[in-house]
């Protein structure tokens, strides 16, 4: 086996592990977003397009409490995205650190939601939504940030149209699967909240901990092909 073949096989293997992690994170995001939707009465911790619509319409109608809530969620999500991107850029073992950060933020949110205020706990989880989006966009080979779940459907539709009459008519299914994982996560989150209330966030903590140990194509773990090339960040 040549070095090039070995690298190609390793890339395929690691890329597959990224798909597993990406699907898992999208499911986790859907899970917490569904809980937030109920607790925050229609606002989100991952779906910022929805929050932006709510922010604009609430401003127009003078619902200033809702304006403040959605603005805070957007700011926290933005902060989570920034933190995730900064970790990926500057911190060693970046991908693991991002996963741990996601788990810690959801843990803190669960503690606050179950011991003090459901509302405050869920607002904190918006930070985790941003971290998850950064992990998907910059931390794996699955470039499907949470802000592009709708775009994933668009991409799948385009792939379906492009695949008709070709040797790969079903390639669109793998793309729509990312949307499906988010939707399934949301359904499970809604069911969990229905059964356990805010305690359902502890399930989200468990899912986040599992994400910490799933294999990932971390750039920091890829040995450079050229020994003198240094470590890629």
Short mmCIF file of C-alpha atoms in Angstrom, two decimals:
data_model
loop_
_atom_site.label_atom_id
_atom_site.label_comp_id
_atom_site.label_asym_id
_atom_site.label_seq_id
_atom_site.Cartn_x
_atom_site.Cartn_y
_atom_site.Cartn_z
CA UNK A 1 0.00 0.00 0.00
CA UNK A 2 1.43 3.35 -1.02
CA UNK A 3 1.57 6.34 1.31
CA UNK A 4 -0.96 8.13 -0.88
CA UNK A 5 -3.40 5.20 -0.69
CA UNK A 6 -2.98 5.00 3.07
CA UNK A 7 -3.70 8.70 3.41
CA UNK A 8 -6.79 8.38 1.22
CA UNK A 9 -8.13 5.49 3.30
CA UNK A 10 -7.46 7.37 6.51
CA UNK A 11 -9.22 10.44 5.11
CA UNK A 12 -12.27 8.38 4.16
CA UNK A 13 -12.36 6.74 7.58
CA UNK A 14 -12.03 10.02 9.45
CA UNK A 15 -14.49 11.73 7.15
CA UNK A 16 -17.06 9.05 8.01
CA UNK A 17 -16.47 9.66 11.70
CA UNK A 18 -17.13 13.35 11.08
CA UNK A 19 -20.49 12.46 9.53
CA UNK A 20 -21.43 10.52 12.67
CA UNK A 21 -20.41 13.43 14.88
CA UNK A 22 -22.16 15.94 12.63
CA UNK A 23 -25.42 13.98 12.69
CA UNK A 24 -25.13 13.60 16.47
CA UNK A 25 -24.56 17.33 17.01
CA UNK A 26 -27.43 18.29 14.73
CA UNK A 27 -29.68 15.92 16.68
CA UNK A 28 -28.48 17.47 19.94
CA UNK A 29 -29.17 20.96 18.60
CA UNK A 30 -32.69 19.98 17.58
CA UNK A 31 -33.24 18.40 21.00
CA UNK A 32 -32.36 21.53 22.99
CA UNK A 33 -34.04 23.85 20.49
CA UNK A 34 -37.36 22.05 20.92
CA UNK A 35 -37.12 22.35 24.71
CA UNK A 36 -36.26 26.04 24.36
CA UNK A 37 -39.21 26.58 22.02
CA UNK A 38 -41.59 25.39 24.76
CA UNK A 39 -39.87 27.04 27.73
CA UNK A 40 -39.28 30.36 25.97
CA UNK A 41 -42.75 30.27 24.39
CA UNK A 42 -41.74 30.38 20.75
CA UNK A 43 -38.12 31.54 20.79
CA UNK A 44 -35.10 29.44 19.92
CA UNK A 45 -31.55 28.72 21.05
CA UNK A 46 -30.35 27.40 17.68
CA UNK A 47 -32.67 28.79 14.99
CA UNK A 48 -31.51 32.38 14.65
CA UNK A 49 -33.48 33.04 11.46
CA UNK A 50 -36.63 32.44 13.48
CA UNK A 51 -35.39 34.65 16.30
CA UNK A 52 -34.54 37.40 13.83
CA UNK A 53 -38.09 37.31 12.45
CA UNK A 54 -39.49 37.44 15.99
CA UNK A 55 -37.14 40.31 16.84
CA UNK A 56 -38.25 42.35 13.85
CA UNK A 57 -41.97 41.70 14.22
CA UNK A 58 -41.87 42.28 17.99
CA UNK A 59 -40.12 45.60 17.47
CA UNK A 60 -42.80 46.65 15.01
CA UNK A 61 -45.61 45.67 17.39
CA UNK A 62 -43.98 47.06 20.52
CA UNK A 63 -43.55 43.80 22.44
CA UNK A 64 -40.38 44.99 24.12
CA UNK A 65 -39.98 42.05 26.48
CA UNK A 66 -39.85 39.69 23.52
CA UNK A 67 -37.49 42.07 21.74
CA UNK A 68 -35.13 41.89 24.70
CA UNK A 69 -35.32 38.09 24.90
CA UNK A 70 -34.66 37.43 21.23
CA UNK A 71 -31.91 40.04 21.09
CA UNK A 72 -30.24 38.36 24.08
CA UNK A 73 -30.53 34.94 22.42
CA UNK A 74 -28.97 36.25 19.21
CA UNK A 75 -26.10 37.87 21.12
CA UNK A 76 -25.43 34.70 23.13
CA UNK A 77 -25.56 32.54 20.00
CA UNK A 78 -23.14 34.93 18.29
CA UNK A 79 -20.86 34.72 21.31
CA UNK A 80 -20.94 30.93 21.21
CA UNK A 81 -20.05 30.95 17.51
CA UNK A 82 -17.16 33.33 18.18
CA UNK A 83 -15.89 31.24 21.09
CA UNK A 84 -16.06 28.04 19.05
CA UNK A 85 -14.23 29.60 16.12
CA UNK A 86 -11.58 31.06 18.42
CA UNK A 87 -11.02 27.69 20.08
CA UNK A 88 -10.67 25.96 16.70
CA UNK A 89 -8.17 28.58 15.58
CA UNK A 90 -5.98 29.01 18.63
CA UNK A 91 -6.37 26.15 21.11
CA UNK A 92 -4.58 22.81 20.93
CA UNK A 93 -6.83 19.73 20.64
CA UNK A 94 -9.43 22.27 19.53
CA UNK A 95 -12.24 19.94 18.55
CA UNK A 96 -12.26 18.13 21.88
CA UNK A 97 -12.20 21.45 23.70
CA UNK A 98 -15.22 22.67 21.72
CA UNK A 99 -17.13 19.47 22.54
CA UNK A 100 -16.29 19.82 26.23
CA UNK A 101 -17.36 23.48 26.14
CA UNK A 102 -20.71 22.45 24.63
CA UNK A 103 -21.23 19.88 27.39
CA UNK A 104 -20.26 22.34 30.13
CA UNK A 105 -22.60 25.07 28.87
CA UNK A 106 -25.54 22.66 28.63
CA UNK A 107 -24.66 21.33 32.09
CA UNK A 108 -24.74 24.84 33.57
CA UNK A 109 -28.00 25.53 31.75
CA UNK A 110 -29.51 22.31 33.13
CA UNK A 111 -28.44 23.18 36.68
CA UNK A 112 -29.94 26.67 36.44
CA UNK A 113 -33.12 25.43 34.74
CA UNK A 114 -33.79 22.70 37.30
CA UNK A 115 -32.78 24.54 40.46
CA UNK A 116 -33.54 28.20 39.85
CA UNK A 117 -35.23 29.35 36.63
CA UNK A 118 -36.19 27.34 33.55
CA UNK A 119 -36.17 30.54 31.51
CA UNK A 120 -32.65 31.58 32.56
CA UNK A 121 -31.27 28.08 32.06
CA UNK A 122 -32.61 27.85 28.53
CA UNK A 123 -31.29 31.30 27.62
CA UNK A 124 -27.80 30.14 28.63
CA UNK A 125 -28.10 27.17 26.29
CA UNK A 126 -28.06 29.62 23.35
CA UNK A 127 -24.30 29.75 23.94
CA UNK A 128 -24.19 26.01 23.29
CA UNK A 129 -26.18 26.53 20.09
CA UNK A 130 -23.46 28.83 18.81
CA UNK A 131 -20.71 26.45 19.88
CA UNK A 132 -22.42 23.56 18.09
CA UNK A 133 -22.75 25.60 14.92
CA UNK A 134 -19.04 26.46 15.03
CA UNK A 135 -18.16 22.82 15.65
CA UNK A 136 -20.15 21.80 12.58
CA UNK A 137 -18.89 24.59 10.35
CA UNK A 138 -15.21 24.62 11.28
CA UNK A 139 -14.53 21.57 13.40
CA UNK A 140 -15.56 18.72 11.11
CA UNK A 141 -15.84 17.81 7.44
CA UNK A 142 -19.62 18.24 7.73
CA UNK A 143 -20.05 21.88 6.79
CA UNK A 144 -23.67 22.21 7.87
CA UNK A 145 -23.94 24.97 10.44
CA UNK A 146 -27.24 25.25 12.27
CA UNK A 147 -28.00 28.42 10.35
CA UNK A 148 -27.94 26.37 7.16
CA UNK A 149 -30.42 23.62 8.03
CA UNK A 150 -32.89 25.21 5.60
CA UNK A 151 -30.07 25.54 3.09
CA UNK A 152 -29.47 21.82 3.48
CA UNK A 153 -32.95 21.17 2.10
CA UNK A 154 -32.19 23.50 -0.81
CA UNK A 155 -28.92 21.68 -1.49
CA UNK A 156 -30.65 18.29 -1.34
CA UNK A 157 -33.29 19.45 -3.82
CA UNK A 158 -30.58 20.69 -6.19
CA UNK A 159 -28.72 17.38 -5.86
CA UNK A 160 -31.93 15.49 -6.64
CA UNK A 161 -32.45 17.54 -9.78
CA UNK A 162 -28.81 17.17 -10.84
CA UNK A 163 -28.80 13.42 -10.16
CA UNK A 164 -31.77 12.48 -12.33
CA UNK A 165 -30.57 10.33 -15.22
CA UNK A 166 -27.02 10.00 -13.83
CA UNK A 167 -25.12 7.24 -12.05
CA UNK A 168 -25.74 8.89 -8.67
CA UNK A 169 -29.49 9.55 -8.46
CA UNK A 170 -29.62 9.06 -4.69
CA UNK A 171 -26.79 11.33 -3.54
CA UNK A 172 -29.34 13.85 -2.26
CA UNK A 173 -30.47 11.44 0.46
CA UNK A 174 -27.23 11.82 2.42
CA UNK A 175 -27.67 15.60 2.45
CA UNK A 176 -31.32 15.56 3.46
CA UNK A 177 -30.27 13.19 6.24
CA UNK A 178 -28.64 16.12 8.05
CA UNK A 179 -31.94 17.96 8.11
CA UNK A 180 -33.67 14.76 9.22
CA UNK A 181 -31.30 14.33 12.17
CA UNK A 182 -32.14 17.86 13.38
CA UNK A 183 -35.87 17.20 12.98
CA UNK A 184 -35.66 13.87 14.83
CA UNK A 185 -33.67 15.53 17.60
CA UNK A 186 -36.37 18.20 17.90
CA UNK A 187 -39.10 15.56 18.09
CA UNK A 188 -37.23 13.68 20.81
CA UNK A 189 -36.60 16.92 22.69
CA UNK A 190 -40.28 17.77 22.61
CA UNK A 191 -41.22 14.30 23.86
CA UNK A 192 -38.59 14.46 26.59
CA UNK A 193 -39.86 17.84 27.81
CA UNK A 194 -43.41 16.55 27.76
CA UNK A 195 -42.39 13.66 29.99
CA UNK A 196 -39.80 15.25 32.25
CA UNK A 197 -40.10 19.02 31.97
CA UNK A 198 -36.85 20.94 32.40
CA UNK A 199 -35.24 17.75 33.72
CA UNK A 200 -35.03 16.72 30.04
CA UNK A 201 -31.98 18.95 29.81
CA UNK A 202 -30.06 16.28 31.71
CA UNK A 203 -30.62 14.02 28.72
CA UNK A 204 -29.08 16.76 26.58
CA UNK A 205 -26.10 16.83 28.94
CA UNK A 206 -25.66 13.09 28.40
CA UNK A 207 -25.86 13.51 24.62
CA UNK A 208 -23.24 16.26 24.79
CA UNK A 209 -20.93 14.06 26.86
CA UNK A 210 -21.23 11.30 24.25
CA UNK A 211 -20.22 13.86 21.59
CA UNK A 212 -17.03 14.45 23.58
CA UNK A 213 -15.88 10.87 23.01
CA UNK A 214 -17.06 10.35 19.42
CA UNK A 215 -14.18 10.15 16.93
CA UNK A 216 -13.57 13.30 14.93
CA UNK A 217 -11.27 14.29 12.12
CA UNK A 218 -9.37 16.74 14.27
CA UNK A 219 -6.75 18.75 12.45
CA UNK A 220 -4.56 18.59 15.49
CA UNK A 221 -4.46 14.78 15.24
CA UNK A 222 -3.52 14.59 11.58
CA UNK A 223 0.17 13.91 11.23
CA UNK A 224 1.72 16.20 8.60
CA UNK A 225 2.71 14.49 5.38
CA UNK A 226 5.90 16.53 5.40
CA UNK A 227 7.76 16.10 8.72
CA UNK A 228 9.04 19.65 8.39
CA UNK A 229 5.64 21.14 7.71
CA UNK A 230 4.75 21.62 11.35
CA UNK A 231 1.40 21.12 13.03
CA UNK A 232 -1.63 22.51 11.28
CA UNK A 233 -4.03 24.53 13.39
#
